[in-house]
Amino acid sequence: MSEETALPWPRVVDPSAGSPADLMARVARGDADAFAQLYDLMAPRVYGLIRRVLRNPALSEEVTQEVMVEVWRTATRYDADRGSLASWILTMAHRRAIDRVRSEQSSADREQAVAAASSITEYDEVAEAVTTNLEVEQVRHCLSSLTELQRESVTLAYYGGYSYREVAELLDAKLATIKARMRDGLIRLRDCLGVTGR
Amino acid sequence: MTTPEVHALTGPYVLNALPEDERTGFEAHLADCQSCSAEVAELREATTKLGTAVAADPPPALKARVLAEIASTRQLPPLVKPEAPAPVPIRRKFNRRSFFSLAAAGLAVAGAGGIAIDQYRENSRTRQENEQLAALLAESDAQTVRGNLKSGGQATVVMSPAKDRAIVLLHNLPKLPADKTYQVWLMDKSRDMHSVGLATTDQSKLIQGGIVGKIALGVTVENKPGATEPTLTTATVIPMA
């Protein structure tokens, strides 16, 4: 059906450094200096997200290392037509983090349960700590525009690392409902984040 | 073909909330479902922002370890593609008469690169947008075209063919009903329209690549989640020449 390439956010480019895509092209050709720049650009996001999901700093560091090395190893396979570089890398990071959650369920169980109970509060705390960051404010604002069920479904899965079945259990809702709320919550988030408000 | 049930899995899929077996099944479906993969790409950009919002500095020592490891890690070879097809080949042959003026304004420039729109924001987004705009305007071949949209509001395109880059600015767009969206297109010289994104309100949008060889910008009003072919009755076409 539709083939739109959407979410029309302008890429942010440091004119002195070349675009992330240019950087990535150099990385794909084996340029270690370019990779070091890419690391500076992406590692905080990778580490932040992984730590958000896994919580354990040492483990998060280890998984961040795996992901960044994987970015290097598979750089030639990145296709800018299929999404932004940040999206490609964070998708990889999130997936790795989730794999760890699922494979190390036993050690993580307790922490995760605690995290789940307070996911929204914690989100606010995290956001509070960096209120100078416009993007964080925007994300927080947009999250608050979701219904509670949408927001919980999205954040428990994304930040909490839960499967939709686990989310349904935690929120005491039907599986189909949770699947639908994850989707319409993300759609609303997408639309909200796509608004400049100017 | 696409049942609502399967389609709803785009959400859990991008959140990595599907169990392994369902994920594998959905990925098989994705390969055949273009609207699903388009939606996955879009929703992924939304989750990317969720991820970016919790960025935290890793311990400084990590960088040295990663750099040491990549020094001894061989990279995968690139996938060798046989003659890559155009990235977003939305074919729509336009009636020659209705685009008479465009034909007159047509630019014959060969070679269209991929249209890559990067969709994440950084800190100080507005400042950076302004810098991008300033940088683009400073290009010696920078051109600006603008037009009033049939649906109200204005669209302005600032472009640099040499940089193969353009910024589209949408101003004063009337608010649409909840089920409608603005859709932005680029028309190539054979009058095929290529969707470059959706907009629900005023915004600026940077398009990198795929500018060369495009002769016009189109803006239409479509039903969500966007259309594969522009709805001509709502189309405003602004020649980029």
XYZ file of C-alpha atoms in Angstrom:
439
model
C 0.000 0.000 0.000
C 1.697 3.170 1.093
C 5.408 3.618 0.738
C 5.886 6.948 2.376
C 9.184 7.729 3.956
C 7.873 9.714 6.815
C 8.748 11.458 10.015
C 10.097 14.498 8.394
C 12.736 15.493 10.854
C 15.622 17.377 9.510
C 18.888 15.658 10.068
C 21.073 17.563 12.424
C 24.458 18.092 10.976
C 27.593 19.496 12.449
C 28.899 21.299 9.396
C 32.507 20.736 10.445
C 32.113 17.007 10.868
C 30.050 16.042 7.860
C 26.711 14.339 8.240
C 26.345 11.131 10.246
C 25.773 9.382 6.930
C 29.076 10.709 5.580
C 30.743 9.594 8.758
C 29.182 6.182 8.374
C 30.383 5.905 4.791
C 33.922 6.482 6.054
C 33.441 3.950 8.827
C 32.255 1.425 6.257
C 35.542 1.927 4.442
C 37.454 1.059 7.577
C 38.277 4.563 8.805
C 38.985 4.215 12.536
C 39.109 7.998 13.088
C 35.629 8.329 11.656
C 34.540 5.531 13.928
C 35.948 7.390 16.932
C 33.813 10.394 15.955
C 30.816 8.161 15.471
C 31.446 6.716 18.893
C 31.342 10.176 20.472
C 28.107 10.902 18.669
C 26.293 7.657 19.383
C 27.780 5.984 22.452
C 25.886 8.147 24.985
C 22.598 7.183 23.371
C 23.547 3.537 23.145
C 24.806 3.395 26.706
C 21.910 5.433 28.084
C 19.302 3.223 26.474
C 20.987 -0.030 27.418
C 21.470 1.134 30.965
C 17.864 2.217 31.112
C 16.788 -1.301 30.201
C 19.418 -3.372 32.000
C 20.119 -1.052 34.929
C 23.328 -2.810 35.891
C 26.167 -0.387 34.952
C 28.841 -3.029 34.394
C 26.565 -5.149 32.243
C 25.407 -2.071 30.354
C 28.984 -1.154 29.623
C 29.675 -4.625 28.309
C 26.621 -4.606 26.037
C 27.437 -1.084 24.827
C 30.867 -2.345 23.825
C 29.299 -5.251 21.933
C 26.924 -2.928 20.121
C 29.565 -0.384 19.147
C 31.840 -3.137 17.856
C 28.882 -4.560 15.946
C 28.294 -1.124 14.396
C 31.893 -1.217 13.190
C 31.645 -4.789 11.959
C 28.391 -4.335 10.049
C 28.919 -0.724 8.940
C 28.932 -1.800 5.309
C 25.376 -3.059 5.687
C 23.867 0.204 6.864
C 21.388 1.498 4.308
C 20.407 5.141 4.723
C 17.307 4.607 2.618
C 15.882 2.394 5.303
C 16.131 4.760 8.238
C 18.358 7.104 10.139
C 21.708 6.072 11.481
C 20.560 6.724 15.042
C 17.574 4.513 14.433
C 19.716 1.719 13.033
C 22.151 1.844 15.925
C 19.565 2.254 18.679
C 17.490 -0.576 17.236
C 20.569 -2.763 17.481
C 21.267 -1.526 21.021
C 17.715 -2.108 22.176
C 17.608 -5.561 20.679
C 20.880 -6.528 22.359
C 19.622 -5.205 25.660
C 16.385 -7.162 25.305
C 18.308 -10.310 24.394
C 20.224 -9.894 27.649
C 17.032 -9.328 29.586
C 15.509 -12.495 28.192
C 18.633 -14.629 28.567
C 19.518 -13.394 32.010
C 15.980 -13.228 33.234
C 16.819 -14.884 36.520
C 19.295 -12.285 37.701
C 17.314 -9.388 36.332
C 13.843 -10.426 37.474
C 13.725 -8.586 40.734
C 15.169 -5.328 39.486
C 12.837 -5.359 36.531
C 9.793 -5.859 38.700
C 10.763 -2.910 40.821
C 11.408 -0.875 37.720
C 8.024 -1.749 36.308
C 6.106 -0.599 39.300
C 7.547 2.856 38.991
C 8.330 3.258 35.338
C 6.580 6.569 34.899
C 7.956 8.141 38.034
C 11.423 7.095 37.084
C 10.981 8.409 33.638
C 10.119 11.776 35.077
C 13.113 11.687 37.342
C 15.421 10.961 34.487
C 13.893 13.707 32.439
C 14.096 16.072 35.388
C 17.818 15.642 35.619
C 18.371 16.927 32.125
C 15.693 19.515 31.574
C 18.015 21.625 29.490
C 17.729 18.977 26.842
C 14.997 20.095 24.472
C 14.560 16.681 23.033
C 13.944 15.171 26.424
C 11.330 17.796 27.105
C 9.701 17.101 23.814
C 9.623 13.362 24.430
C 8.221 13.883 27.880
C 5.591 16.217 26.575
C 4.632 13.768 23.869
C 4.555 10.817 26.259
C 2.183 12.780 28.442
C -0.144 13.217 25.472
C -0.719 9.439 25.325
C -3.452 7.716 27.234
C -2.208 6.045 30.360
C -2.583 2.596 28.849
C -0.718 3.620 25.710
C 2.062 5.219 27.712
C 2.440 2.291 30.080
C 2.380 -0.194 27.227
C 5.077 1.654 25.316
C 7.353 2.483 28.236
C 7.105 -0.895 29.948
C 8.110 -2.562 26.708
C 10.757 -0.095 25.597
C 12.346 1.007 28.844
C 11.287 -1.939 30.958
C 12.218 -4.592 28.422
C 8.990 -6.530 28.802
C 7.332 -8.650 26.157
C 3.795 -7.687 25.247
C 2.530 -10.716 27.162
C 4.322 -9.533 30.266
C 3.004 -6.023 29.756
C -0.539 -7.389 29.423
C -0.034 -9.274 32.661
C 1.282 -6.223 34.486
C -1.490 -3.977 33.232
C -4.139 -6.632 33.549
C -5.304 -6.159 29.989
C -6.031 -8.394 27.024
C -3.169 -9.304 24.712
C -4.882 -7.810 21.678
C -5.501 -4.595 23.581
C -1.861 -4.246 24.548
C -0.667 -4.933 21.025
C -3.033 -2.287 19.719
C -2.074 0.251 22.416
C 1.607 -0.244 21.639
C 0.916 0.544 18.035
C -1.462 3.453 18.433
C 0.651 4.839 21.271
C 3.703 4.872 19.009
C 1.691 6.375 16.180
C 0.549 9.159 18.434
C 4.085 9.624 19.670
C 5.332 9.770 16.106
C 2.764 12.385 15.190
C 3.477 14.408 18.291
C 7.232 14.276 17.819
C 6.744 15.301 14.228
C 5.266 18.600 15.316
C 7.568 21.568 15.615
C 4.952 23.693 17.329
C 6.193 26.675 15.383
C -3.859 -9.449 2.620
C -2.838 -7.410 5.602
C -5.161 -8.299 8.393
C -5.562 -5.721 11.132
C -4.292 -8.348 13.545
C -0.965 -8.711 11.797
C -0.707 -5.012 11.205
C -1.055 -4.252 14.893
C 2.179 -6.144 15.442
C 4.211 -3.225 14.109
C 3.984 -1.668 17.579
C 5.201 -4.642 19.636
C 7.748 -5.409 16.913
C 9.559 -2.065 17.045
C 9.462 -2.211 20.839
C 11.130 -5.646 20.667
C 8.211 -6.936 22.683
C 7.421 -9.952 20.521
C 8.572 -13.396 21.601
C 11.081 -14.986 19.238
C 8.591 -17.116 17.260
C 6.187 -14.233 16.662
C 9.037 -11.958 15.736
C 10.259 -14.387 13.108
C 6.737 -14.737 11.743
C 6.222 -11.013 11.599
C 9.543 -10.450 9.858
C 8.466 -12.906 7.179
C 5.268 -10.921 6.761
C 7.217 -7.647 6.665
C 9.131 -8.775 3.637
C 5.880 -8.870 1.656
C 4.080 -5.934 3.228
C 5.386 -2.579 2.094
C 2.971 -0.565 4.182
C 4.055 -2.535 7.260
C 7.716 -1.909 6.604
C 7.038 1.785 6.017
C 5.187 1.916 9.308
C 7.945 0.015 11.086
C 10.498 2.530 9.797
C 8.396 5.433 11.035
C 7.621 3.973 14.420
C 11.264 3.093 14.806
C 12.157 6.747 14.494
C 9.714 7.429 17.328
C 11.320 4.786 19.540
C 14.708 6.205 18.606
C 13.638 9.435 20.232
C 12.582 7.540 23.327
C 16.062 6.056 23.356
C 17.788 9.366 22.774
C 15.830 10.909 25.614
C 17.635 8.696 28.135
C 21.146 9.232 26.771
C 23.847 9.048 29.418
C 27.608 9.379 29.160
C 29.346 6.024 29.237
C 32.457 5.655 31.405
C 35.343 7.304 29.522
C 37.451 4.146 29.627
C 34.918 2.351 27.466
C 35.939 4.274 24.371
C 39.522 3.025 24.520
C 38.304 -0.548 24.924
C 35.947 -0.278 21.981
C 38.601 1.318 19.795
C 41.067 -1.397 20.759
C 38.545 -4.070 19.894
C 37.619 -2.642 16.502
C 41.309 -2.487 15.636
C 41.289 -6.262 15.698
C 37.815 -6.810 14.236
C 37.347 -7.381 10.553
C 34.399 -5.654 8.935
C 31.807 -7.512 6.908
C 32.130 -7.032 3.187
C 29.393 -4.917 1.626
C 26.467 -6.672 0.016
C 26.912 -6.451 -3.698
C 23.634 -5.457 -5.250
C 22.741 -6.106 -8.848
C 21.633 -2.769 -10.317
C 19.841 -1.200 -7.374
C 16.301 -0.127 -8.208
C 15.176 3.378 -7.349
C 14.583 3.585 -3.606
C 10.999 4.816 -3.600
C 9.595 4.153 -7.011
C 6.072 5.444 -6.686
C 4.946 5.574 -10.244
C 2.353 7.985 -11.248
C 2.329 9.186 -14.787
C 1.031 12.673 -14.902
C -1.205 14.013 -17.486
C 0.997 16.086 -19.714
C -1.486 18.861 -20.110
C -1.988 19.381 -16.405
C 1.729 19.774 -15.970
C 2.361 21.801 -19.048
C 4.034 24.539 -17.102
C 6.279 22.021 -15.459
C 7.395 20.580 -18.719
C 8.456 24.057 -19.673
C 10.352 24.410 -16.463
C 11.773 20.928 -16.507
C 15.363 20.413 -15.615
C 17.134 17.666 -17.412
C 19.685 16.512 -14.942
C 20.754 12.922 -14.802
C 21.055 10.660 -11.832
C 18.855 10.584 -8.804
C 20.424 9.420 -5.593
C 18.507 7.848 -2.788
C 16.284 10.047 -0.768
C 17.514 9.722 2.744
C 15.735 11.608 5.386
C 17.192 11.409 8.769
C 14.621 11.736 11.362
C 16.036 12.359 14.727
C 16.430 15.525 16.641
C 19.333 16.670 18.679
C 19.615 19.267 21.337
C 19.256 22.818 20.128
C 17.296 21.618 17.182
C 16.024 24.987 16.164
C 19.431 26.563 16.229
C 20.795 23.743 14.136
C 17.942 24.012 11.685
C 18.772 27.642 11.279
C 22.402 26.777 10.760
C 21.477 24.220 8.139
C 19.343 26.732 6.378
C 22.096 29.338 6.532
C 24.626 26.828 5.241
C 22.367 25.881 2.377
C 21.637 29.501 1.485
C 25.370 30.164 1.480
C 25.949 27.633 -1.288
C 26.806 29.444 -4.506
C 24.129 27.569 -6.423
C 21.423 27.955 -3.779
C 17.984 28.593 -5.169
C 14.720 29.320 -3.466
C 11.262 28.702 -4.861
C 7.979 29.130 -3.111
C 4.311 28.791 -3.753
C 0.941 29.084 -2.093
C -0.674 25.767 -1.393
C -4.094 24.987 -2.733
C -4.998 23.753 0.720
C -3.785 26.993 2.325
C -0.392 28.062 3.631
C 2.895 28.245 1.793
C 5.734 25.950 0.904
C 9.273 27.170 0.329
C 12.103 25.065 -1.023
C 15.710 26.087 -0.549
C 17.990 23.831 -2.518
C 21.511 23.315 -3.654
C 21.835 20.890 -6.555
C 25.605 20.872 -6.047
C 25.123 19.587 -2.500
C 22.163 17.453 -3.583
C 20.347 18.813 -0.596
C 17.193 20.796 0.002
C 15.173 22.130 2.876
C 11.409 22.302 2.565
C 9.687 24.836 4.812
C 5.964 24.608 5.380
C 4.238 27.700 6.780
C 0.774 28.548 7.970
C -0.656 25.173 7.105
C -4.305 24.942 8.118
C -4.966 22.284 10.712
C -6.278 19.130 9.111
C -8.938 16.750 10.399
C -7.401 14.001 12.538
C -7.581 11.422 9.753
C -5.763 13.572 7.185
C -2.136 14.390 6.658
C -0.104 16.595 4.360
C 2.215 14.616 2.176
C 5.277 16.013 0.462
C 6.506 14.664 -2.855
C 9.321 15.259 -5.287
C 8.622 14.884 -8.953
C 11.290 13.543 -11.244
C 11.664 14.451 -14.848
C 9.493 11.606 -16.019
C 6.793 13.042 -13.730
C 6.892 10.237 -11.245
C 6.124 11.400 -7.767
C 8.323 10.226 -4.900
C 6.963 10.581 -1.418
C 9.447 12.224 0.918
C 7.359 12.438 4.044
C 4.312 13.489 5.923
C 3.543 16.645 7.836
C 0.679 17.569 10.070
C 1.750 21.070 10.831
C 4.283 23.736 9.999
C 7.795 22.424 9.898
C 11.040 22.375 8.056
C 12.444 19.253 6.588
C 15.882 18.537 5.245
C 16.161 16.269 2.249
C 19.612 14.896 1.542
C 20.170 13.216 -1.748
C 17.731 12.675 -4.562
C 17.379 16.391 -5.269
C 19.311 16.302 -8.492
C 16.954 15.453 -11.328
C 13.819 16.465 -9.468
C 11.801 19.123 -11.205
C 9.082 19.980 -8.755
C 7.855 19.775 -5.206
C 4.318 18.551 -4.634
C 2.172 18.910 -1.541
C -1.069 16.982 -1.227
C -3.643 16.256 1.441
C -4.057 12.526 1.981
C -5.815 10.184 4.311
C -3.582 8.878 7.054
C -1.240 7.043 6.978
C -0.323 8.654 3.682
C -0.779 7.578 0.103
C 1.286 5.770 -2.486
C -0.025 8.041 -5.206
C -0.751 11.721 -4.818
C -4.390 12.766 -4.834
C -4.309 15.214 -7.695
C -7.322 17.247 -6.697
C -5.450 18.403 -3.596
C -2.044 18.766 -5.236
C -0.032 21.934 -5.390
C 3.000 21.577 -7.586
C 5.840 24.029 -7.257
C 8.418 23.883 -10.035
C 11.965 23.685 -8.701
C 13.685 25.541 -11.481
